[in-house]
Amino acid sequence: MRRRTIVTTTALFVCATTALTACSGSGSGSGPGSSAPKELSAAKTPAAATPAAAKGPYADLTGGQIATNALKATRQATSLHLKANIADAKEGPSTMDLSMDHNGDCTGTMGQGKDTIRIIKTGKIAYLKTRDSGNKWVKADTTSRDGKELASACDLNNFLGSLKDDDTDTAAKKGATTTVGGRTAITLTETDGNEHYTIDVATTGKPYVLRLVVVGGDSPGTMEFSQFDEPIHAVAPPKSAIAAG
């Protein structure tokens, strides 16, 4: 039986929501909002695309081969910025606006339900700012038992490890060309039951995944990737801004 490369992106969505849960429940006193909507709306497939020419981007490759190359290139990135909106059936609506690197450092925000957490992780220490911490950062040691789950939220290697790149025999179809974050991309699509998958792959430079969209299923949403291989500037807050304890 053929294994569909695009469908493996579902694991990436699961990884994102798992990271959000770990971060929001990491002793900061903040958890998933109890009033999260029961009805989750599906993400909309990006529009504003133009038909790909017969001799357009990656004309000599199949959709499956393009997907394989894109997933491999993205998994090898040393750093990136992720912006995501995910409507998980169990965890509720989640958001991420996070820069992270292969060293495990990160900076940005994570949100689940009505709660939003600001996070800076540098080395073995993470700093969190939640609605319960006032205007102070809470310091957390990510080597502790509870802190290890928090550390996974910033682990780029762990996050991208769910991307498989060893199978080109897929049902991915080449589609239109579009623009994501100012970069030209080719769109690949695939449908599996009631789930529709879209992956936009950069057509210039390395074939990075620029956007993933899942419509339908248990975790519909959109994930956009940018700032590949750029320094993320995760710097600890000044001591005066860190809560005592």
Short mmCIF file of C-alpha atoms in Angstrom, two decimals, residues 99-218:
data_model
loop_
_atom_site.label_atom_id
_atom_site.label_comp_id
_atom_site.label_asym_id
_atom_site.label_seq_id
_atom_site.Cartn_x
_atom_site.Cartn_y
_atom_site.Cartn_z
CA SER A 99 10.98 31.22 16.20
CA MET A 100 13.05 28.15 17.09
CA ASP A 101 16.34 26.51 16.20
CA HIS A 102 18.03 23.12 16.26
CA ASN A 103 19.76 23.98 19.55
CA GLY A 104 16.40 24.05 21.31
CA ASP A 105 16.25 27.83 21.76
CA CYS A 106 13.08 29.72 20.93
CA THR A 107 11.21 32.96 21.34
CA GLY A 108 7.62 33.96 20.63
CA THR A 109 4.09 33.16 21.76
CA MET A 110 1.83 30.15 22.11
CA GLY A 111 -1.90 30.30 22.68
CA GLN A 112 -4.57 27.80 23.59
CA GLY A 113 -8.17 28.73 24.16
CA LYS A 114 -8.13 32.18 25.75
CA ASP A 115 -4.64 31.79 27.20
CA THR A 116 -1.53 33.14 25.53
CA ILE A 117 1.98 32.42 26.78
CA ARG A 118 5.08 34.36 25.86
CA ILE A 119 8.19 32.20 25.94
CA ILE A 120 11.92 32.68 25.67
CA LYS A 121 14.16 29.64 25.96
CA THR A 122 17.89 29.94 25.88
CA GLY A 123 20.09 27.04 26.86
CA LYS A 124 18.52 25.02 29.68
CA ILE A 125 16.37 27.86 31.01
CA ALA A 126 12.95 28.97 29.80
CA TYR A 127 11.19 32.20 30.72
CA LEU A 128 7.41 32.36 30.60
CA LYS A 129 5.00 35.26 30.83
CA THR A 130 1.31 34.48 31.25
CA ARG A 131 -1.80 36.33 32.35
CA ASP A 132 -1.17 34.97 35.86
CA SER A 133 2.43 36.16 36.10
CA GLY A 134 1.60 39.82 35.82
CA ASN A 135 4.29 41.77 34.06
CA LYS A 136 7.04 39.41 35.22
CA TRP A 137 8.78 36.51 33.55
CA VAL A 138 8.71 33.17 35.37
CA LYS A 139 11.95 31.21 35.23
CA ALA A 140 11.82 27.45 34.60
CA ASP A 141 14.56 24.83 34.49
CA THR A 142 13.91 22.64 31.44
CA THR A 143 16.09 19.81 32.78
CA SER A 144 13.57 19.02 35.53
CA ARG A 145 10.92 16.36 35.03
CA ASP A 146 8.18 18.91 34.40
CA GLY A 147 10.49 21.15 32.43
CA LYS A 148 11.35 18.49 29.87
CA GLU A 149 7.88 18.76 28.34
CA LEU A 150 8.31 22.50 28.17
CA ALA A 151 11.65 22.05 26.42
CA SER A 152 10.00 19.91 23.75
CA ALA A 153 7.90 22.90 22.72
CA CYS A 154 11.07 24.62 21.51
CA ASP A 155 12.86 21.60 20.08
CA LEU A 156 12.97 22.15 16.33
CA ASN A 157 14.49 18.72 15.75
CA ASN A 158 11.64 17.07 17.63
CA PHE A 159 9.06 19.27 15.94
CA LEU A 160 10.24 18.49 12.41
CA GLY A 161 11.09 14.88 13.13
CA SER A 162 7.56 13.85 12.17
CA LEU A 163 8.22 14.88 8.57
CA LYS A 164 8.95 11.78 6.51
CA ASP A 165 11.00 12.06 3.34
CA ASP A 166 11.69 8.48 2.26
CA ASP A 167 8.79 7.82 -0.11
CA THR A 168 8.11 9.43 -3.47
CA ASP A 169 5.29 7.04 -4.42
CA THR A 170 2.45 9.31 -3.33
CA ALA A 171 -0.84 10.62 -4.58
CA ALA A 172 0.23 14.26 -4.28
CA LYS A 173 -0.87 16.31 -7.27
CA LYS A 174 0.92 19.30 -8.72
CA GLY A 175 -1.31 22.35 -8.85
CA ALA A 176 -1.12 26.08 -9.29
CA THR A 177 1.63 28.53 -8.44
CA THR A 178 1.02 31.03 -5.67
CA THR A 179 2.87 33.41 -3.35
CA VAL A 180 3.51 32.80 0.35
CA GLY A 181 5.27 35.45 2.41
CA GLY A 182 6.58 37.11 -0.73
CA ARG A 183 8.05 33.88 -2.11
CA THR A 184 6.79 32.05 -5.18
CA ALA A 185 5.55 28.54 -4.45
CA ILE A 186 3.98 25.58 -6.17
CA THR A 187 0.92 24.03 -4.56
CA LEU A 188 0.56 20.30 -4.01
CA THR A 189 -2.78 18.79 -3.02
CA GLU A 190 -4.14 15.51 -1.79
CA THR A 191 -7.41 14.24 -0.35
CA ASP A 192 -7.83 11.37 2.10
CA GLY A 193 -11.41 10.71 3.16
CA ASN A 194 -12.80 13.94 4.59
CA GLU A 195 -9.35 15.53 4.95
CA HIS A 196 -7.88 17.78 2.27
CA TYR A 197 -4.15 18.54 2.39
CA THR A 198 -2.33 21.43 0.75
CA ILE A 199 1.40 22.04 0.81
CA ASP A 200 3.04 25.10 -0.76
CA VAL A 201 6.68 24.55 -1.70
CA ALA A 202 9.20 27.30 -2.48
CA THR A 203 10.27 27.37 -6.12
CA THR A 204 13.39 29.49 -5.60
CA GLY A 205 16.32 28.63 -3.38
CA LYS A 206 15.87 25.50 -1.27
CA PRO A 207 12.49 23.80 -1.72
CA TYR A 208 11.26 24.63 1.77
CA VAL A 209 7.70 24.01 2.85
CA LEU A 210 6.21 27.51 3.13
CA ARG A 211 2.68 26.59 4.12
CA LEU A 212 0.69 23.55 5.23
CA VAL A 213 -3.09 23.53 5.26
CA VAL A 214 -5.40 20.79 6.49
CA VAL A 215 -9.14 21.12 5.93
CA GLY A 216 -11.42 18.64 7.69
CA GLY A 217 -10.47 15.88 10.11
CA ASP A 218 -9.65 16.28 13.81
#
